[in-house]
Short mmCIF file of C-alpha atoms in Angstrom, two decimals:
data_model
loop_
_atom_site.label_atom_id
_atom_site.label_comp_id
_atom_site.label_asym_id
_atom_site.label_seq_id
_atom_site.Cartn_x
_atom_site.Cartn_y
_atom_site.Cartn_z
CA MET A 1 63.40 7.77 -35.49
CA GLY A 2 63.95 11.28 -34.00
CA LYS A 3 62.57 12.26 -30.92
CA ASN A 4 59.93 14.60 -33.00
CA ASP A 5 58.64 11.09 -34.91
CA LYS A 6 58.45 9.72 -31.22
CA ASN A 7 56.33 12.38 -30.65
CA LEU A 8 54.37 12.62 -34.48
CA ILE A 9 52.87 9.03 -33.28
CA PHE A 10 52.54 8.62 -29.85
CA ARG A 11 50.88 12.19 -29.11
CA PRO A 12 47.05 10.80 -30.62
CA ILE A 13 47.71 8.11 -27.04
CA LYS A 14 49.42 10.78 -25.05
CA LEU A 15 45.66 13.30 -25.69
CA THR A 16 43.31 10.08 -25.09
CA VAL A 17 44.29 9.39 -21.95
CA GLU A 18 44.36 12.21 -20.91
CA SER A 19 41.48 13.02 -22.33
CA LEU A 20 39.95 10.49 -21.03
CA PHE A 21 40.80 10.14 -17.21
CA LYS A 22 41.25 14.53 -16.52
CA GLY A 23 38.97 16.12 -18.68
CA THR A 24 39.56 18.84 -20.71
CA ASN A 25 38.13 22.94 -21.13
CA SER A 26 38.92 22.39 -24.98
CA VAL A 27 35.36 22.71 -26.69
CA THR A 28 35.34 21.02 -30.07
CA SER A 29 35.00 23.34 -33.32
CA ARG A 30 34.07 19.80 -35.29
CA ASN A 31 31.38 17.37 -35.18
CA PRO A 32 29.34 15.62 -33.33
CA HIS A 33 28.34 18.42 -30.99
CA ILE A 34 25.98 16.81 -29.24
CA ARG A 35 23.18 19.07 -27.11
CA SER A 36 23.01 17.77 -23.85
CA ASN A 37 23.60 18.41 -20.35
CA ILE A 38 26.60 15.20 -20.52
CA ASN A 39 30.28 15.36 -22.36
CA LEU A 40 30.56 12.90 -25.39
CA LYS A 41 33.10 11.48 -22.43
CA HIS A 42 29.65 10.17 -20.68
CA PHE A 43 27.90 10.21 -23.26
CA MET A 44 30.63 7.18 -24.35
CA LEU A 45 30.36 5.82 -21.43
CA ILE A 46 26.76 5.42 -21.39
CA ALA A 47 26.60 3.30 -24.46
CA MET A 48 29.47 0.89 -23.06
CA VAL A 49 27.45 0.61 -19.39
CA ALA A 50 24.15 -0.48 -21.36
CA LEU A 51 26.12 -2.72 -24.15
CA LEU A 52 27.41 -4.39 -21.17
CA PRO A 53 24.35 -7.05 -21.02
CA SER A 54 24.28 -8.21 -24.03
CA THR A 55 28.28 -8.91 -24.16
CA PHE A 56 27.89 -10.77 -21.12
CA ALA A 57 24.81 -12.42 -22.77
CA ALA A 58 27.87 -13.66 -25.39
CA VAL A 59 30.25 -14.61 -22.80
CA TYR A 60 27.65 -16.55 -21.33
CA TYR A 61 26.27 -18.89 -24.07
CA TYR A 62 28.81 -18.50 -26.19
CA GLY A 63 32.35 -18.52 -23.82
CA ILE A 64 34.75 -16.86 -23.54
CA ARG A 65 36.85 -16.58 -27.82
CA MET A 66 33.80 -13.05 -27.03
CA LEU A 67 35.54 -11.77 -25.59
CA TYR A 68 38.74 -12.79 -27.18
CA LEU A 69 36.55 -11.50 -30.46
CA ILE A 70 35.48 -8.05 -28.95
CA GLY A 71 39.37 -7.83 -28.17
CA PHE A 72 41.09 -7.89 -31.19
CA THR A 73 38.21 -5.97 -32.87
CA TYR A 74 39.07 -3.53 -30.46
CA PHE A 75 43.21 -3.88 -31.17
CA VAL A 76 42.54 -2.74 -35.35
CA ALA A 77 40.01 -0.26 -34.15
CA PHE A 78 42.34 1.07 -32.48
CA LEU A 79 45.33 0.47 -35.28
CA VAL A 80 43.31 2.05 -37.89
CA GLU A 81 42.07 5.21 -35.85
CA TRP A 82 45.40 5.34 -34.59
CA ALA A 83 46.81 5.69 -38.07
CA PHE A 84 44.71 8.23 -38.80
CA ALA A 85 45.11 10.23 -35.74
CA ILE A 86 48.84 10.84 -35.93
CA PHE A 87 47.73 11.33 -40.32
CA ARG A 88 45.81 15.10 -38.84
CA LYS A 89 47.58 15.13 -35.53
CA GLU A 90 44.47 15.32 -33.52
CA ASP A 91 44.04 12.62 -30.56
CA ILE A 92 41.88 9.55 -30.97
CA ASN A 93 38.23 9.97 -31.21
CA GLU A 94 36.20 8.58 -28.19
CA GLY A 95 33.38 7.01 -29.89
CA ILE A 96 35.83 4.69 -30.73
CA LEU A 97 34.68 2.75 -27.55
CA VAL A 98 31.22 2.60 -28.79
CA THR A 99 31.87 1.49 -31.97
CA GLY A 100 34.31 -1.35 -31.43
CA LEU A 101 31.76 -3.14 -28.70
CA ILE A 102 29.48 -2.31 -31.01
CA PHE A 103 30.96 -4.32 -34.14
CA PRO A 104 31.68 -7.33 -33.07
CA LEU A 105 28.43 -8.00 -31.43
CA THR A 106 26.85 -7.94 -34.54
CA LEU A 107 28.87 -10.53 -36.39
CA PRO A 108 27.75 -14.32 -35.67
CA PRO A 109 30.01 -16.53 -32.91
CA THR A 110 31.30 -18.56 -35.19
CA ILE A 111 33.17 -15.62 -37.42
CA PRO A 112 36.60 -16.43 -37.35
CA PHE A 113 38.89 -13.54 -36.69
CA TRP A 114 40.42 -12.39 -39.68
CA ILE A 115 36.94 -11.49 -40.99
CA ALA A 116 35.91 -9.73 -38.29
CA GLY A 117 39.22 -7.75 -38.21
CA VAL A 118 38.40 -7.01 -42.04
CA GLY A 119 35.41 -5.69 -41.02
CA MET A 120 36.23 -3.82 -38.62
CA ALA A 121 38.82 -1.55 -40.83
CA PHE A 122 36.89 -1.23 -43.76
CA GLY A 123 33.98 -0.02 -41.01
CA ILE A 124 36.36 2.71 -39.55
CA PHE A 125 37.70 3.62 -43.20
CA PHE A 126 35.07 4.12 -45.07
CA GLY A 127 32.42 4.52 -42.84
CA LYS A 128 34.12 7.29 -40.91
CA GLU A 129 37.82 7.86 -41.61
CA VAL A 130 37.07 8.65 -45.81
CA PHE A 131 34.61 11.63 -44.92
CA GLY A 132 37.10 13.45 -42.12
CA GLY A 133 36.56 11.22 -38.82
CA THR A 134 34.16 11.18 -36.55
CA GLY A 135 30.75 13.55 -36.53
CA ARG A 136 31.50 14.11 -39.90
CA ASN A 137 29.68 10.01 -41.23
CA ILE A 138 27.18 9.11 -42.74
CA PHE A 139 26.18 5.87 -42.02
CA ASN A 140 27.03 4.19 -39.47
CA PRO A 141 30.78 2.76 -38.96
CA ALA A 142 29.84 -0.93 -37.31
CA LEU A 143 27.12 -1.44 -40.26
CA VAL A 144 29.54 -0.41 -42.75
CA GLY A 145 32.05 -3.16 -41.79
CA ARG A 146 28.72 -6.11 -41.07
CA LEU A 147 27.52 -4.60 -44.56
CA PHE A 148 30.74 -5.12 -46.52
CA ILE A 149 31.82 -8.99 -44.85
CA THR A 150 27.94 -9.67 -45.41
CA ILE A 151 28.84 -8.96 -48.56
CA ALA A 152 32.09 -10.51 -49.33
CA PHE A 153 31.63 -13.70 -46.57
CA PRO A 154 28.82 -15.08 -47.03
CA THR A 155 29.23 -18.58 -46.45
CA TYR A 156 30.70 -17.16 -42.98
CA MET A 157 28.02 -14.64 -42.22
CA SER A 158 24.63 -17.22 -42.97
CA SER A 159 25.80 -20.86 -42.76
CA MET A 160 26.94 -21.37 -39.72
CA TRP A 161 25.15 -20.87 -36.24
CA ILE A 162 25.83 -22.06 -32.29
CA ASN A 163 22.44 -22.75 -30.75
CA PRO A 164 23.63 -21.91 -27.50
CA SER A 165 21.30 -24.07 -24.98
CA SER A 166 23.54 -27.03 -26.77
CA PRO A 167 26.87 -25.19 -27.42
CA ASP A 168 28.69 -27.72 -29.35
CA ALA A 169 26.25 -28.31 -31.98
CA VAL A 170 26.21 -26.52 -34.57
CA THR A 171 22.59 -25.26 -36.81
CA SER A 172 22.39 -23.45 -41.03
CA ALA A 173 19.39 -21.63 -39.49
CA THR A 174 18.28 -19.02 -36.94
CA PRO A 175 14.66 -18.54 -36.64
CA LEU A 176 14.46 -15.29 -39.03
CA ILE A 177 15.73 -18.54 -41.80
CA PHE A 178 13.03 -20.95 -40.22
CA LEU A 179 9.69 -18.08 -40.26
CA ARG A 180 10.93 -17.61 -44.38
CA ALA A 181 10.65 -20.74 -44.69
CA ASN A 182 7.69 -20.49 -43.63
CA GLU A 183 8.86 -23.83 -41.01
CA THR A 184 7.57 -24.28 -37.54
CA LEU A 185 9.54 -22.46 -34.96
CA PRO A 186 11.41 -25.02 -32.85
CA PHE A 187 12.15 -21.94 -30.18
CA SER A 188 9.36 -20.51 -27.94
CA LEU A 189 9.05 -16.66 -26.96
CA TRP A 190 10.63 -17.47 -24.03
CA ASP A 191 14.24 -18.46 -25.94
CA LEU A 192 13.69 -15.96 -27.81
CA MET A 193 13.78 -13.65 -24.56
CA ILE A 194 16.64 -15.19 -22.72
CA GLY A 195 18.42 -16.36 -25.19
CA THR A 196 18.73 -19.27 -25.91
CA ALA A 197 17.79 -19.25 -30.20
CA PRO A 198 19.98 -19.16 -32.46
CA GLY A 199 21.42 -15.31 -33.55
CA SER A 200 24.75 -12.62 -33.52
CA ILE A 201 26.89 -12.56 -30.49
CA GLY A 202 24.93 -9.46 -29.17
CA GLU A 203 21.29 -10.20 -30.48
CA THR A 204 19.86 -13.05 -28.79
CA PHE A 205 19.03 -11.64 -25.44
CA ARG A 206 16.54 -9.46 -25.91
CA ILE A 207 15.27 -8.69 -22.34
CA GLY A 208 18.48 -7.48 -21.74
CA ILE A 209 18.34 -5.41 -24.76
CA ILE A 210 15.47 -4.20 -23.75
CA ILE A 211 16.13 -2.48 -20.43
CA ALA A 212 19.07 -1.62 -21.72
CA GLY A 213 17.21 0.53 -24.37
CA LEU A 214 15.12 2.48 -21.89
CA PHE A 215 18.14 2.91 -19.91
CA LEU A 216 19.37 5.43 -22.89
CA ILE A 217 16.35 6.65 -22.86
CA VAL A 218 16.08 7.83 -19.42
CA THR A 219 19.38 8.90 -19.57
CA ARG A 220 18.49 10.49 -22.67
CA VAL A 221 21.80 9.11 -24.44
CA ILE A 222 19.23 8.79 -27.05
CA HIS A 223 16.60 10.08 -28.59
CA TRP A 224 13.07 7.67 -27.97
CA ARG A 225 11.57 8.71 -31.32
CA VAL A 226 13.41 6.69 -33.73
CA PRO A 227 13.04 3.48 -31.63
CA ILE A 228 9.65 4.01 -29.99
CA VAL A 229 8.46 4.63 -33.82
CA TYR A 230 10.48 2.27 -35.58
CA LEU A 231 9.30 -0.57 -33.91
CA GLY A 232 6.07 0.79 -33.84
CA THR A 233 6.05 0.70 -38.04
CA VAL A 234 7.52 -2.61 -37.72
CA VAL A 235 4.12 -3.78 -35.33
CA VAL A 236 1.81 -1.60 -37.51
CA ALA A 237 2.83 -2.41 -40.77
CA SER A 238 4.29 -6.44 -40.13
CA TYR A 239 0.18 -6.74 -38.92
CA PHE A 240 -1.41 -5.52 -41.61
CA GLY A 241 1.29 -7.34 -43.93
CA HIS A 242 0.49 -10.42 -42.61
CA LEU A 243 -3.71 -9.88 -42.49
CA LEU A 244 -2.56 -9.44 -47.16
CA ILE A 245 0.08 -11.77 -47.50
CA PRO A 246 -0.17 -14.26 -44.77
CA SER A 247 2.80 -16.61 -46.70
CA GLU A 248 5.66 -13.87 -46.96
CA VAL A 249 4.93 -11.30 -43.76
CA VAL A 250 5.77 -13.02 -40.55
CA GLN A 251 3.27 -12.26 -37.55
CA PRO A 252 4.25 -8.54 -35.66
CA VAL A 253 5.54 -11.12 -32.12
CA TYR A 254 8.07 -12.75 -34.55
CA GLN A 255 9.50 -9.86 -36.22
CA LEU A 256 10.03 -7.81 -33.04
CA LEU A 257 11.73 -10.98 -31.59
CA THR A 258 13.74 -12.80 -33.84
CA GLY A 259 16.86 -11.04 -35.22
CA GLY A 260 18.50 -8.12 -34.63
CA LEU A 261 15.60 -5.52 -35.12
CA LEU A 262 15.66 -4.81 -31.14
CA PHE A 263 19.82 -4.20 -30.96
CA GLY A 264 19.63 -2.25 -34.39
CA ALA A 265 16.54 -0.51 -33.31
CA PHE A 266 18.16 0.77 -29.60
CA PHE A 267 22.36 1.01 -30.88
CA MET A 268 22.55 1.54 -34.58
CA ALA A 269 19.81 3.65 -35.86
CA THR A 270 20.09 6.30 -32.84
CA ASP A 271 24.18 6.66 -33.38
CA PRO A 272 23.45 11.12 -33.64
CA VAL A 273 25.80 11.48 -36.51
CA SER A 274 23.66 9.19 -38.75
CA SER A 275 20.48 9.77 -37.58
CA PRO A 276 18.22 12.78 -38.25
CA TYR A 277 18.34 15.54 -34.91
CA THR A 278 15.10 16.98 -35.30
CA LYS A 279 11.99 15.61 -34.82
CA ALA A 280 9.99 15.40 -37.59
CA GLY A 281 12.61 14.20 -39.19
CA GLN A 282 13.62 11.41 -36.32
CA VAL A 283 9.98 10.35 -36.90
CA VAL A 284 10.07 9.96 -40.51
CA TYR A 285 13.48 8.34 -40.25
CA GLY A 286 11.99 5.94 -37.64
CA ILE A 287 8.87 4.97 -39.94
CA GLY A 288 11.05 4.64 -42.82
CA LEU A 289 13.20 1.84 -41.02
CA GLY A 290 10.20 0.12 -40.02
CA ILE A 291 9.06 -0.12 -43.76
CA LEU A 292 12.33 -0.79 -44.97
CA THR A 293 12.69 -3.73 -43.14
CA ILE A 294 9.27 -5.47 -42.91
CA VAL A 295 9.25 -5.43 -47.18
CA ILE A 296 13.62 -6.62 -47.12
CA ARG A 297 12.79 -8.83 -44.29
CA SER A 298 9.08 -9.95 -46.41
CA PHE A 299 10.12 -10.03 -51.08
CA SER A 300 14.49 -10.07 -50.44
CA GLY A 301 17.24 -12.90 -50.73
CA PHE A 302 18.18 -11.89 -47.82
CA ALA A 303 16.63 -12.83 -44.19
CA GLU A 304 17.24 -10.29 -41.78
CA GLY A 305 16.67 -6.64 -42.81
CA VAL A 306 17.95 -4.48 -40.19
CA MET A 307 21.29 -3.62 -41.06
CA PHE A 308 20.20 -2.60 -44.77
CA ALA A 309 17.08 -0.74 -43.55
CA ILE A 310 19.21 1.55 -41.42
CA ILE A 311 22.03 1.85 -43.86
CA LEU A 312 19.83 3.15 -46.05
CA MET A 313 17.76 5.62 -43.98
CA ASN A 314 21.36 7.17 -43.49
CA ALA A 315 21.54 7.94 -46.97
CA PHE A 316 19.10 9.64 -46.46
CA THR A 317 19.00 11.54 -43.20
CA PRO A 318 20.58 15.12 -44.34
CA MET A 319 18.33 14.88 -47.15
CA ILE A 320 14.80 14.57 -44.38
CA ASP A 321 16.36 17.25 -41.97
CA SER A 322 17.23 19.51 -44.53
CA TYR A 323 13.56 19.78 -46.42
CA ILE A 324 12.75 19.61 -42.24
CA VAL A 325 14.43 23.26 -41.94
CA ASP A 326 13.84 24.72 -44.64
CA LYS A 327 9.91 24.23 -44.87
CA LYS A 328 9.84 25.17 -41.06
CA PHE A 329 12.28 28.21 -41.45
CA LYS A 330 10.58 28.83 -45.24
CA PRO A 331 7.82 31.08 -43.83
CA LEU A 332 10.24 33.50 -41.96
CA SER A 333 11.39 33.73 -44.72
CA GLU A 334 8.87 35.70 -46.73
#
């Protein structure tokens, strides 16, 4: 291997390290253009800090294997990003830091490493790189990977759950599954809040998620409209849905405190690239997310609807923003 070949291979790593630790005075001509008083590096750093409570809780409840799983998915994400960085002669985008952490937190604690690796690679490749890289993707890459392995490996994704209050016990049901089956929920609201009920790795410590979400709003890393409108719509839709069809639609409090709703509302629906940038668009987006989540949770063959709702609304995001911008500026052009 010649010197030029080695420079080509390791140049993305060198540029990424320099960007992370030294910063840069360059202004990118590519997306994402974050309209904020913080740069992309600080944006990603704050997001990662907000994910720490869920990460620590996962290790506490499910053991050191969770750290190995996160490290493995980071490694896979890095390899895919590195390959594309070499091909495009660019540095590795900082977005990998957040995507590489969010993805494993959406998985069951019993997931085999190889399935997690396949999902991570699929999400980065088909959720981001085929669109041109960070800032050009339509869908949230972590959710694309999660959706793929949910469809491809349903048994591994839905039937083996660890009970955090008894780590040696494996159960086939999460709180959402109990509720969909109209069975008595064997967990208290406190269990649902502190994480001692089965669920995906990062979704069960809901007190930490709420605090982290408020932290993201206060630091203006995310726009408050998306999570607040999303959660508010879920409450309203499930309230009236439960009044009309109590056998199908679960009560609002359980909608909020089961499944990945809170984690999805604060960490995935708010992705600045795949969510609307207009204020009105964010409201429409949040309403759509809430309605779709309740419909899928209540009437589909899947117990959880958050992932599907976000993916579907990601697809409508360009249309939502385009319609609102056209409507806003059309009178000026007439």
